[in-house]
Short mmCIF file of C-alpha atoms and ligand atoms in Angstrom, two decimals:
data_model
loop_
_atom_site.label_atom_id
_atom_site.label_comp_id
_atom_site.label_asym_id
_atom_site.label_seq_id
_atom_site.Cartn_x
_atom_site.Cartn_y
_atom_site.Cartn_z
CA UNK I 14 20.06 8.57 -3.53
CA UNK I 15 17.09 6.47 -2.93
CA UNK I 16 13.94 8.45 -3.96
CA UNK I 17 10.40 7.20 -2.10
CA UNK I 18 6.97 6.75 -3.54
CA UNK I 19 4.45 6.76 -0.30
CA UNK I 20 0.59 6.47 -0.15
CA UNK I 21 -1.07 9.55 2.09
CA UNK I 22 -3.72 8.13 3.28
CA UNK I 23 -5.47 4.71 3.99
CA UNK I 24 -3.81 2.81 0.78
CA UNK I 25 -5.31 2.67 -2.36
CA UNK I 26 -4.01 6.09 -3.63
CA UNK I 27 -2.91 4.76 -7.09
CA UNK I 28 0.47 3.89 -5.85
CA UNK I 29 0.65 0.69 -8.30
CA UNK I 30 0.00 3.05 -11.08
CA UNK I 31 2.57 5.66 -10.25
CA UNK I 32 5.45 3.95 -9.99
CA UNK I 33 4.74 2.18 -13.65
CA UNK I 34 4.47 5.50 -14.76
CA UNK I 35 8.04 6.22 -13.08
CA UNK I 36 10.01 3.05 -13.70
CA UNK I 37 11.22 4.68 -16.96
CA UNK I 38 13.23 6.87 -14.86
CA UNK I 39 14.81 3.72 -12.58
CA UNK I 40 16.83 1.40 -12.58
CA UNK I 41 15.47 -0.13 -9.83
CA UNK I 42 12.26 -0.72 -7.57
CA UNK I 43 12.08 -2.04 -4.15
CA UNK I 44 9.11 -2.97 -1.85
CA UNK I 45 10.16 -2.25 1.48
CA UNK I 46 7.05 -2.88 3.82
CA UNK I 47 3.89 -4.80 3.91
CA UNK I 48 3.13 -7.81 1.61
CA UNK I 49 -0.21 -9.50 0.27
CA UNK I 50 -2.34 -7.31 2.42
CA UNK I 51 -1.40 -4.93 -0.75
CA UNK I 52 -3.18 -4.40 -4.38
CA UNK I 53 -1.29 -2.32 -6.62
CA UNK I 54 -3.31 -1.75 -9.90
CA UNK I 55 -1.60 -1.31 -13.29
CA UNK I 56 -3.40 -0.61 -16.48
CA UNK I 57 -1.41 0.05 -20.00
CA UNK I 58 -2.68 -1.63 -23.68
CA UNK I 59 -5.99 -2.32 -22.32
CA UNK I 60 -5.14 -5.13 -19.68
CA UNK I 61 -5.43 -4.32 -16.11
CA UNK I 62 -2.76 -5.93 -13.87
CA UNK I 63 -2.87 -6.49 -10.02
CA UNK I 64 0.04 -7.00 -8.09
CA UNK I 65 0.33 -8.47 -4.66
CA UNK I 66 4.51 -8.59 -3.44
CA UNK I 67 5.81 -7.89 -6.89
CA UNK I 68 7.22 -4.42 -7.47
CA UNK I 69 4.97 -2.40 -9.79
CA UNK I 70 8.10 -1.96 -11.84
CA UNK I 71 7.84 -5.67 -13.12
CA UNK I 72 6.60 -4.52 -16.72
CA UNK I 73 9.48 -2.33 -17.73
CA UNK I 74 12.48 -3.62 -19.51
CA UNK I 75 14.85 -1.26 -17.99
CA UNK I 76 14.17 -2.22 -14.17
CA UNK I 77 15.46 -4.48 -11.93
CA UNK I 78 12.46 -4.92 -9.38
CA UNK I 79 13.50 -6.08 -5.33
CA UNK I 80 11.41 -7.65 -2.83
CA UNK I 81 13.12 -5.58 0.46
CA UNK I 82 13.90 -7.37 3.94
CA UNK I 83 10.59 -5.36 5.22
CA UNK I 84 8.11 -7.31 3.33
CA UNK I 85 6.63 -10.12 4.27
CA UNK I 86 6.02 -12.96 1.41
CA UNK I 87 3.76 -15.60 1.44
CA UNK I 88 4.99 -17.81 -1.10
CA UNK I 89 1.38 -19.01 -1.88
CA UNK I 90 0.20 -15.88 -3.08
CA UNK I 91 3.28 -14.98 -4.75
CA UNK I 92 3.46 -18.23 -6.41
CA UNK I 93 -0.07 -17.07 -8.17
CA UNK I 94 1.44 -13.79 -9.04
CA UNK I 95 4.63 -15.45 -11.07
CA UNK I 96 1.75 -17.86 -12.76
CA UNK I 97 -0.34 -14.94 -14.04
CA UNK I 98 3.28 -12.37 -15.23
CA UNK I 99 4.51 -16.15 -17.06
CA UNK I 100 2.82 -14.83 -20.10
CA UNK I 101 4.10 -12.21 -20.50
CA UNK I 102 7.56 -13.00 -21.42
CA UNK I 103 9.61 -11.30 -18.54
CA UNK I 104 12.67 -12.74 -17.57
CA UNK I 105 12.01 -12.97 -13.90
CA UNK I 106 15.42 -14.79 -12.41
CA UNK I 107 17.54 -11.72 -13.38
CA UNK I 108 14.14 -9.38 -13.51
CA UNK I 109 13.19 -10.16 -9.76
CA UNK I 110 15.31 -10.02 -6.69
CA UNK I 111 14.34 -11.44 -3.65
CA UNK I 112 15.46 -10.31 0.23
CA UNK I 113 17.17 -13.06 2.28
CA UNK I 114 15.91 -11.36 5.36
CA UNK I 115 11.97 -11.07 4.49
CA UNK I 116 10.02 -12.57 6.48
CA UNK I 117 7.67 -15.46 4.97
CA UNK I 118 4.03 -15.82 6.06
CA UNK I 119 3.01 -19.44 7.07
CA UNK I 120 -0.50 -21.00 6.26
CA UNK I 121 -1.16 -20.98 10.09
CA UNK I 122 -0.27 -17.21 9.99
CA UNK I 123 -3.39 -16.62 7.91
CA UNK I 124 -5.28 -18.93 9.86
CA UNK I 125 -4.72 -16.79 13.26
CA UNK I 126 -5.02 -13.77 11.69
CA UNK I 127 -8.91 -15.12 11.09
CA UNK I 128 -8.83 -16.63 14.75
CA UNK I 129 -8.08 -12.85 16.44
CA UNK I 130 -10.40 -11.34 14.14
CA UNK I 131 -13.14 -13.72 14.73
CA UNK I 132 -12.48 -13.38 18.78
CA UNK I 133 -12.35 -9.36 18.39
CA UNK I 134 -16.02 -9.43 16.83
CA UNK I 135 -17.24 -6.32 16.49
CA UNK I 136 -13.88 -4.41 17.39
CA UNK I 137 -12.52 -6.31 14.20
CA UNK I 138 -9.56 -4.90 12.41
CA UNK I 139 -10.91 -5.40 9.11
CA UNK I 140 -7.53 -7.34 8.26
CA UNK I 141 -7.08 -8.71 4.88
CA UNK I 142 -6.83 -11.73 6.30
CA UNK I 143 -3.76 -12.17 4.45
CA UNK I 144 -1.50 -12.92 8.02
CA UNK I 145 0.31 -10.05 8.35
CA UNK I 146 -0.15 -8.85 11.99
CA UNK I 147 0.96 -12.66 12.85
CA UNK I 148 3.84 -12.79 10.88
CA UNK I 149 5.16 -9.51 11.77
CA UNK I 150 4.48 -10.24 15.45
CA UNK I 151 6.65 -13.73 14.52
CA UNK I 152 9.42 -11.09 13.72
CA UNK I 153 9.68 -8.82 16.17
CA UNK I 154 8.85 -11.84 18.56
CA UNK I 155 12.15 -12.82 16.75
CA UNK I 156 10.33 -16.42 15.88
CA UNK I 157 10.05 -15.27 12.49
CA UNK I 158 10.68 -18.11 9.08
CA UNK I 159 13.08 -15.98 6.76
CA UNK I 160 13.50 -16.69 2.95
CA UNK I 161 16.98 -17.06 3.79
CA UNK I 162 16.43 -19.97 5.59
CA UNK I 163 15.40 -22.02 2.84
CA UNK I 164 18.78 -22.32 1.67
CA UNK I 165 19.80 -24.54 4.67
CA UNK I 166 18.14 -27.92 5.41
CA UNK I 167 17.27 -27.16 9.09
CA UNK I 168 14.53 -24.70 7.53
CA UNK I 169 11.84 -27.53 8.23
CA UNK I 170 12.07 -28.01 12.01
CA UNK I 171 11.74 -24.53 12.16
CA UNK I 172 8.74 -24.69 10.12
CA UNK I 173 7.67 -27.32 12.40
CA UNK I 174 8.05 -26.21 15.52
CA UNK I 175 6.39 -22.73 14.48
CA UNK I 176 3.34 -24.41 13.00
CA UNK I 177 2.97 -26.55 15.87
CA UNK I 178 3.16 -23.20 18.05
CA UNK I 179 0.48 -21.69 15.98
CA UNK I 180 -1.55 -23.98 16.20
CA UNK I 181 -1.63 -24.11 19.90
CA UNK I 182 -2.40 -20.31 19.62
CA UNK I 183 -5.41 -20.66 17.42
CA UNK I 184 -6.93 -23.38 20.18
CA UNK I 185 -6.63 -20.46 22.69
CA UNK I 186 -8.56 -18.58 20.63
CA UNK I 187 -11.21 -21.00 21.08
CA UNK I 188 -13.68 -19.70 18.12
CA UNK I 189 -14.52 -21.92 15.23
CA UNK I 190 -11.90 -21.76 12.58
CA UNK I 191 -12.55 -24.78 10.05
CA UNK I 192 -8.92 -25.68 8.15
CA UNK I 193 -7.32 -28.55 6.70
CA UNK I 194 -3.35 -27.56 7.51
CA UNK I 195 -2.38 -30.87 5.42
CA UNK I 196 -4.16 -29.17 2.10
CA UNK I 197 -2.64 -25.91 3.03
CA UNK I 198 0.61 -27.05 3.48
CA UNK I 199 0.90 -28.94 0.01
CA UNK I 200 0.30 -25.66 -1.53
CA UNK I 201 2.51 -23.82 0.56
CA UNK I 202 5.53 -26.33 0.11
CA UNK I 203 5.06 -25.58 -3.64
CA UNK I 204 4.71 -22.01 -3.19
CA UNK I 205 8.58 -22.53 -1.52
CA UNK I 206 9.30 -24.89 -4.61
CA UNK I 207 8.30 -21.93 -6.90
CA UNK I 208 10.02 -19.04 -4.66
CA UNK I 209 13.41 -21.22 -4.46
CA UNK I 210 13.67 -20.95 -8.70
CA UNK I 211 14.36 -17.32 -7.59
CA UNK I 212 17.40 -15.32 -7.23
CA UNK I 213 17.99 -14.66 -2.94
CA UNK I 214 20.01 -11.30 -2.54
CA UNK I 215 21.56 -9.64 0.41
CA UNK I 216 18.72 -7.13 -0.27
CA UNK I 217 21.14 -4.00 1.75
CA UNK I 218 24.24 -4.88 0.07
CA UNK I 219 22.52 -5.12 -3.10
CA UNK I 220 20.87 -1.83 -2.89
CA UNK I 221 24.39 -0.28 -1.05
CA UNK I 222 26.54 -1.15 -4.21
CA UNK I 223 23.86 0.07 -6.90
CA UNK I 224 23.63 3.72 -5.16
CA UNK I 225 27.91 3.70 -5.75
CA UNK I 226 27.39 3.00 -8.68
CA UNK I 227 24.27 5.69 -9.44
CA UNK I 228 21.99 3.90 -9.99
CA UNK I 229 18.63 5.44 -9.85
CA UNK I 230 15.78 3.65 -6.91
CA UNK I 231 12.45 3.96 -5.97
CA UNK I 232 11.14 2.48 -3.20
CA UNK I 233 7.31 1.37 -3.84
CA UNK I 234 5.49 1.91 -0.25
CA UNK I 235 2.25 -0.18 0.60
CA UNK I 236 -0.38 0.86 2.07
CA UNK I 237 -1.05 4.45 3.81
CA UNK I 238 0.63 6.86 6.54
CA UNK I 239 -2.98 6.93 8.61
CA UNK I 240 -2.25 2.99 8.26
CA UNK I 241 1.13 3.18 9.58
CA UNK I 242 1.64 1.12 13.18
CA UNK I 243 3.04 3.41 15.30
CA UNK I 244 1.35 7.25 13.21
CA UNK I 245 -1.41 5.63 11.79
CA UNK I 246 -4.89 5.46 13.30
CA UNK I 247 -4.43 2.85 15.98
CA UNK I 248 -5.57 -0.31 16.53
CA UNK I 249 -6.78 -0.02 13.01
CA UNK I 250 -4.09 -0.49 11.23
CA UNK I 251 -1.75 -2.22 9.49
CA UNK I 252 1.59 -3.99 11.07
CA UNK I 253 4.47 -2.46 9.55
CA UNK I 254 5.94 1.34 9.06
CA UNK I 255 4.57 2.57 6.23
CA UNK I 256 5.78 6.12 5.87
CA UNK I 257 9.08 7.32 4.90
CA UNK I 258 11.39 5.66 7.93
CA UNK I 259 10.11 2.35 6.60
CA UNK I 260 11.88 2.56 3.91
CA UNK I 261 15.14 3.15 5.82
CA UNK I 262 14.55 -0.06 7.75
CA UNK I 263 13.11 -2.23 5.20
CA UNK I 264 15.67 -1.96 2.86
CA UNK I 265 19.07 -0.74 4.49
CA UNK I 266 18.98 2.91 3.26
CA UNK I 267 20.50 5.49 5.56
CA UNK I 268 18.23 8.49 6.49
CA UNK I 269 21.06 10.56 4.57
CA UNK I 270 20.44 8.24 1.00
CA UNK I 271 16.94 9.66 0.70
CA UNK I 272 16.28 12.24 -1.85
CA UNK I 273 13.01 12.74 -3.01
CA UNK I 274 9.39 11.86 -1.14
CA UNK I 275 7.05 11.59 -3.65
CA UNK I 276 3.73 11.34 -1.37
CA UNK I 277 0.73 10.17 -3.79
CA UNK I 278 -3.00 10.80 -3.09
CA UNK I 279 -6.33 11.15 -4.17
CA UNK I 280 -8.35 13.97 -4.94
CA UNK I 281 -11.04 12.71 -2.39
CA UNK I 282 -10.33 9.76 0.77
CA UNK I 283 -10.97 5.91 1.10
CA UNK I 284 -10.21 3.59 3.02
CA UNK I 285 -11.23 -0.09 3.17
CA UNK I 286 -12.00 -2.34 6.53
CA UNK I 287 -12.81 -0.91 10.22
CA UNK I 288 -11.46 2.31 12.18
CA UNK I 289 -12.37 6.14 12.12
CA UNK I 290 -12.58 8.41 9.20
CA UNK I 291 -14.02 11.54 9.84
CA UNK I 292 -14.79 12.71 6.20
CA UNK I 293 -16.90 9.65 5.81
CA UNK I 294 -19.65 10.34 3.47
CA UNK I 295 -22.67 8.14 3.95
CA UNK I 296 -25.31 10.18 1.35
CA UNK I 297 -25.33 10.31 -2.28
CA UNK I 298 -22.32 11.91 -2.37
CA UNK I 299 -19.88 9.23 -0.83
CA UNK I 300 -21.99 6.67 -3.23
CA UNK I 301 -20.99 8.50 -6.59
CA UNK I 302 -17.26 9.03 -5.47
CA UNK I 303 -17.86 4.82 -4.92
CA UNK I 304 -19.36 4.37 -8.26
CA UNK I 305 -17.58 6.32 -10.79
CA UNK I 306 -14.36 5.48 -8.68
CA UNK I 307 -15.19 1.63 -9.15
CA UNK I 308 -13.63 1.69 -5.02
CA UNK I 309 -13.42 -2.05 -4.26
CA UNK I 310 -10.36 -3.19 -2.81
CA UNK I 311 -7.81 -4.80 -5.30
CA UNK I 312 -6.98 -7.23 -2.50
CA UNK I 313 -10.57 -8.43 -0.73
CA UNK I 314 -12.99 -7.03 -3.40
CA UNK I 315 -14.68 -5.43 -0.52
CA UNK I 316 -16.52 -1.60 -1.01
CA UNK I 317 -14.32 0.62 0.11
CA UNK I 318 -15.65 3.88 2.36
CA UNK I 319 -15.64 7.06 0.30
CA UNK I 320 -15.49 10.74 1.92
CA UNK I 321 -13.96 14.20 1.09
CA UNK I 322 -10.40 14.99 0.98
CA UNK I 323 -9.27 15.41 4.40
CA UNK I 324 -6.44 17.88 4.54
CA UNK I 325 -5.67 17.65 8.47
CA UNK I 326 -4.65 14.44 7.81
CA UNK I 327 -2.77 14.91 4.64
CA UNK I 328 -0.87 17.49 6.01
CA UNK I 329 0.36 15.19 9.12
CA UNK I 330 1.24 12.63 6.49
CA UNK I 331 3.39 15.32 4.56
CA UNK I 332 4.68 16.20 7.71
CA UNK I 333 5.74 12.65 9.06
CA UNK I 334 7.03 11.48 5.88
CA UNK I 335 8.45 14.97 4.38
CA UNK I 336 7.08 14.72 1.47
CA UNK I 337 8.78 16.96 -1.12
CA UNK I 338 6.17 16.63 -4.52
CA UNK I 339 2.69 15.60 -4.64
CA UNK I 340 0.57 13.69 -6.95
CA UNK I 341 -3.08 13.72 -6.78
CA UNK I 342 -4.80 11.13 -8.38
CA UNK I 343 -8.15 10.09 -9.42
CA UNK I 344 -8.98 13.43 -9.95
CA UNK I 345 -11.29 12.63 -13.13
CA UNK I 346 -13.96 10.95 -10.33
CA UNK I 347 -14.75 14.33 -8.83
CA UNK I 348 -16.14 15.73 -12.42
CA UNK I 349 -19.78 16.36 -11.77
CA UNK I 350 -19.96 17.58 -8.45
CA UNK I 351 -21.46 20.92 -8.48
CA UNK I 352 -19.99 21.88 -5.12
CA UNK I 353 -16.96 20.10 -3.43
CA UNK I 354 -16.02 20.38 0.16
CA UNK I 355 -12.40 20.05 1.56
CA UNK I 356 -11.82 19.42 5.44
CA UNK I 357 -9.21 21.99 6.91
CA UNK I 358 -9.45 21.72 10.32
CA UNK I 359 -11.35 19.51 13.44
CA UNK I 360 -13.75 20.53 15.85
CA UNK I 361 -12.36 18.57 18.99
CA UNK I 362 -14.09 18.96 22.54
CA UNK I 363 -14.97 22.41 21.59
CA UNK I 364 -11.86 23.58 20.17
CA UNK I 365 -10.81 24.38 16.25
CA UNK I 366 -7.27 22.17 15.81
CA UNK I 367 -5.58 21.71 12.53
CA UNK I 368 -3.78 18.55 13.65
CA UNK I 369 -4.40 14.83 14.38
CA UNK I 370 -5.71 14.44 17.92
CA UNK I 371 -4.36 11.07 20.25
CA UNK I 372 -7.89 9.15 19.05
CA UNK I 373 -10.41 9.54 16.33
CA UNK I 374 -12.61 7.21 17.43
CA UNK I 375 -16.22 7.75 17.65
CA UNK I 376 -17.26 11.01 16.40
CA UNK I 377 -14.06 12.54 18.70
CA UNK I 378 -13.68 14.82 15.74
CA UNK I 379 -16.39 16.99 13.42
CA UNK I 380 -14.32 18.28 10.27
CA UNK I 381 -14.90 21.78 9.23
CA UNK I 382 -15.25 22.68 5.54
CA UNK I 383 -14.47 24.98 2.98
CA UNK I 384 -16.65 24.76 -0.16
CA UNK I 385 -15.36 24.56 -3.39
CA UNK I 386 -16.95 24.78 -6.76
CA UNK I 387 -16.72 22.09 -9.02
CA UNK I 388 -15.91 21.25 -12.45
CA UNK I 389 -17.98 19.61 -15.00
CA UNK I 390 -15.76 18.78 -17.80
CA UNK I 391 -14.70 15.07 -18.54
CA UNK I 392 -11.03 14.73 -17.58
CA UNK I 393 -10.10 11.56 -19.10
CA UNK I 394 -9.01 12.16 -22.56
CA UNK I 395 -6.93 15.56 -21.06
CA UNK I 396 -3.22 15.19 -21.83
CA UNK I 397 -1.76 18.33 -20.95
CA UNK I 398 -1.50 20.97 -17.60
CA UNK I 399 -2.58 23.48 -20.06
CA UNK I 400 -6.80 21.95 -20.56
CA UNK I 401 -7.56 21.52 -16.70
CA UNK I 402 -10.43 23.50 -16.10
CA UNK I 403 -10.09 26.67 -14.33
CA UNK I 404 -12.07 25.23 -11.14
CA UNK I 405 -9.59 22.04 -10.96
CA UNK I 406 -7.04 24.52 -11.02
CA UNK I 407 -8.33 26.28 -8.26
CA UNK I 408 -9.13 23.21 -6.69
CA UNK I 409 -5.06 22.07 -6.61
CA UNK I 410 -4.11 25.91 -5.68
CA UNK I 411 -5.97 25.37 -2.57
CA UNK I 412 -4.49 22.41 -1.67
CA UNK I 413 -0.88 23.08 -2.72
CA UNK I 414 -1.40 26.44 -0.65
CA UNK I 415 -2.86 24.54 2.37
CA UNK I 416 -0.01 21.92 2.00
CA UNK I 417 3.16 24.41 0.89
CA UNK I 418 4.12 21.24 -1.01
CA UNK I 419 3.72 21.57 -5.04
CA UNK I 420 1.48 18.71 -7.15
CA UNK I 421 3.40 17.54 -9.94
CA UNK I 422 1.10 15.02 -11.45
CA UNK I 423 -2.47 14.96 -11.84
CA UNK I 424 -3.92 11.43 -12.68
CA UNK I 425 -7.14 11.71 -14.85
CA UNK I 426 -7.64 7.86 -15.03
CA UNK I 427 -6.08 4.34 -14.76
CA UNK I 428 -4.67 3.85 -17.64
CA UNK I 429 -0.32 4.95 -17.95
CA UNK I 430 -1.13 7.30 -20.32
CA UNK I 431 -4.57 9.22 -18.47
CA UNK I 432 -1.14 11.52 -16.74
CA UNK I 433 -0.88 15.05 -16.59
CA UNK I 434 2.19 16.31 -15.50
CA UNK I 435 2.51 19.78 -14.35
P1 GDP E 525 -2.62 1.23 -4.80
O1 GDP E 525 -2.87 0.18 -3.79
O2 GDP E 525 -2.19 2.52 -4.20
O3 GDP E 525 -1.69 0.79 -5.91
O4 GDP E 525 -4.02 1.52 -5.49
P2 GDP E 525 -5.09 0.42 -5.98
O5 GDP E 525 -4.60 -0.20 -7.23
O6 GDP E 525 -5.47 -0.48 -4.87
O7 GDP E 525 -6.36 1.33 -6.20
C1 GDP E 525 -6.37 2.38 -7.09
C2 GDP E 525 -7.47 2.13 -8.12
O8 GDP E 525 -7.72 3.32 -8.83
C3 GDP E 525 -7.09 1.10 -9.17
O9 GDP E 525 -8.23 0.43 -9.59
C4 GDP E 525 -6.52 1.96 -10.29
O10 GDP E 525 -6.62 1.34 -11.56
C5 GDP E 525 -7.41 3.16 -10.22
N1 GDP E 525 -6.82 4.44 -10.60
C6 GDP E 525 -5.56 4.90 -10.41
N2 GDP E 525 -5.45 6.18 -10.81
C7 GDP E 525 -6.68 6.54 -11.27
C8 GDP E 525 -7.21 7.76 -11.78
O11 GDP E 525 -6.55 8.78 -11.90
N3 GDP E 525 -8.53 7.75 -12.11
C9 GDP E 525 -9.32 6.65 -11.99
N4 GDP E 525 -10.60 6.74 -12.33
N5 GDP E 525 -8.84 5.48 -11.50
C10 GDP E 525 -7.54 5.44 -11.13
P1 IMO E 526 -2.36 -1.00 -0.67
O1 IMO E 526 -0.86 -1.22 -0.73
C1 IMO E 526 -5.91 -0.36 1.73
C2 IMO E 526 -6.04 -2.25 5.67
C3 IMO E 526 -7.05 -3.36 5.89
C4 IMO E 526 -7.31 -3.20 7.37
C5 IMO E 526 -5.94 -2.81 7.92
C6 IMO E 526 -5.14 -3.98 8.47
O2 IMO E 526 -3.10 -1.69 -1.75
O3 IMO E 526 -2.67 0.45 -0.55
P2 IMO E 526 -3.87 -6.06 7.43
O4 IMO E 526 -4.30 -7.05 6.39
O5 IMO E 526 -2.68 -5.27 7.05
O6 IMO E 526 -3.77 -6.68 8.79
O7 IMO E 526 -5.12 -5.02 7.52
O8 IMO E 526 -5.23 -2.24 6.83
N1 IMO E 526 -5.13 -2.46 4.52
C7 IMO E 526 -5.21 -1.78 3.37
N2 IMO E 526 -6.12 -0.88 2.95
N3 IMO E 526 -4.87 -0.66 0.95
C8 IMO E 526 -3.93 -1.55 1.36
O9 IMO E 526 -2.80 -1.78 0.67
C9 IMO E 526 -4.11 -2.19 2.60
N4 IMO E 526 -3.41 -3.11 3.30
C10 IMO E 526 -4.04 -3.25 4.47
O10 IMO E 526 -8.20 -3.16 5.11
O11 IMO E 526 -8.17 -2.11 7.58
MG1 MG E 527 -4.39 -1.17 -3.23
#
């Protein structure tokens, strides 16, 4: 069985953080979906680590850590994420498998991922910038550059001709995008020098063999359900499937080989770049959740938006992804608030719904709250299920009523070891 570890909401939930707290358990982790667009923070021993394609499993001894045929890898990027694990003594050929079939992102990806966002102007994305719409579009456009192809010669012309194709594309864009593909491509050739010292797996077979043999997987989503392309909140979002199906396609696991959905969230909502959010908070409020939550993105550095918990969108993601145990993070940020509001339902065109409606855009929706009181107490230094305050216990009653799914860990900060299990 292949158990899942899936962000809730619009990324950011602590995923990176969870599943180093889990690897213990695993033999292996896979990445299944997105690629650089992600930052998965990892704090134990005082240093902070932030991983880009890398499985957040990459610090334990006992794990074997996959790169799935879902992701998408640009070899650049990656390249800096080997240079900054190289001292810390992991043995990354037999530590770090890599998919034939993922896709690899090409400087002139990035560069017309900047050329649609500069020509959508105000209806921006908010990408990362990182090219992932492009190279996923290169995919299902079936154009795509696969890591797999590096092991044959003709790799290049492909290159080539794709480059050359791109670069016709970001012309027709016609806005002012200032590169130098020569200077990009140097470091992207040694990006593929760096990748190519890897070990290239037949990602499905690998994965196929290691469940006969019971062995124990996670797969580490990216990003958020409400970012997914097809149930997320659309046009803003991101370009692959990012709730539990994903993992099905991005790594060859049959529906029938997944066992547990471990859906991860925090105890209040973000989320970073353009599109709706109807719990926004624009007062005090939304600045302290920023503040004491230090919410910049891992990825861009930019602020992210801060806003209650929104529970008619949690509950669609535990309904599209099945989520069988919950984990509620970041719950040591809400200490302080005399009074904390939860959204259970939308007003939408003068009706009270409980689910997500076709479009949130604009102000389509008006959440209604219920009131909560708050807790005071510092959370950080709590160990054990048994020193949550009463009103934090009331707090995940509410939810775990609302949701009918139970919350199994409560994270009171970033470090491994700020984790209550319950
Ligand atoms: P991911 O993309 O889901 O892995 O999450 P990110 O790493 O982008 O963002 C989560 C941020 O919250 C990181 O800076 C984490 O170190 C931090 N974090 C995770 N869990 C907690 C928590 O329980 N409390 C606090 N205060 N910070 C947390
Ligand atoms: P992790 O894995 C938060 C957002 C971007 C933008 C939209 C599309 O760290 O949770 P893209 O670069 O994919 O074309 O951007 O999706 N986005 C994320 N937001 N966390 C992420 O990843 C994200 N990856 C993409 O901000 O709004
Ligand atoms: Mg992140």
């Amino acid at each position: 069985m292949v158990d899942l570890l899936l962000g809730l909401q619009w990324g950011d939930e602590g995923k990176g953080k969870i599943v180093d707290v889990l690897t213990k358990d695993f033999d292996i982790i896979a990445r299944f979906q997105g690629g650089p667009n992600a930052g998965h923070t990892l704090e134990f021993d005082g240093i902070k680590h932030v991983l880009h394609t890398i499985p957040s499993g990459i610090f334990h001894e006992n794990a074997i850590n996959v790169v799935g045929n879902g992701v998408v890898i640009d070899p650049v990027i990656f390249k800096k994420e080997l240079d900054n694990l190289s001292k810390f003594n992991i043995d990354i050929i037999s530590k770090l498998l890599i998919s034939r079939k993922a896709h690899l992102i090409l400087p002139t990806h990035r560069l017309l991922d900047a050329a649609s966002e500069t020509a959508k102007g105000k209806a921006k994305i908010g990408s990362t910038l990182k090219g992932i719409g492009p190279t996923y579009m290169d995919k299902t456009g079936r154009n795509g550059l696969r890591v797999g192809d590096l092991e044959f010669d003709s790799w290049k012309t492909k290159y080539r001709a794709l480059a050359d194709k791109h670069e016709a594309m970001i012309d027709f864009y016609n806005v002012d995008i200032q590169y130098d593909l020569e200077e990009l491509e140097a470091e992207f050739h040694e990006g593929i020098a760096k990748l190519k010292e890897l070990t290239f797996i037949d990602s499905e077979e690998y994965i196929f063999k290691a469940q006969a043999e019971g062995k124990k997987i996670l797969a580490e989503g990216a990003q958020g359900s409400l970012l997914d392309i097809d149930f997320g909140t659309y046009p803003y979002v991101t370009s692959s499937n990012t709730t539990a199906a994903g993992a099905c396609t991005g790594l060859g696991v049959a529906p029938n080989k997944i066992g547990r959905v471990l859906g991860i969230f925090k105890a209040y909502t973000t989320r970073v770049g353009s599109g709706p959010f109807p719990t926004e908070l624009f007062d005090e409020d939304g600045a302290t959740m920023g503040r004491v939550g230090n919410e910049f993105g891992a990825t861009t550095g930019r602020p992210r938006r801060c806003g209650w918990l929104d529970l008619v969108a949690l509950r669609y993601a535990v309904q599209v992804n099945g989520v069988t145990e919950l984990m509620m993070m970041k719950a040591d940020v809400l200490s302080g608030f005399k009074t904390l509001k939860v959204c259970t339902a939308y007003k939408y065109k003068g009706d009270t719904i409980s689910h997500l409606p076709y479009s949130l855009e604009g102000d389509a929706v008006t959440p209604v709250y219920t009131e909560m009181q708050g807790w005071a107490e510092d959370l950080t230094k709590m160990t054990t299920a048994a020193t949550l305050p009463k009103a934090l216990n009331d707090y995940i009653a509410f939810l775990e009523k609302e949701l009918n799914v139970p919350i199994k860990i409560v994270s009171v900060g970033p470090d491994r070891l700020q984790t209550i299990h319950r």
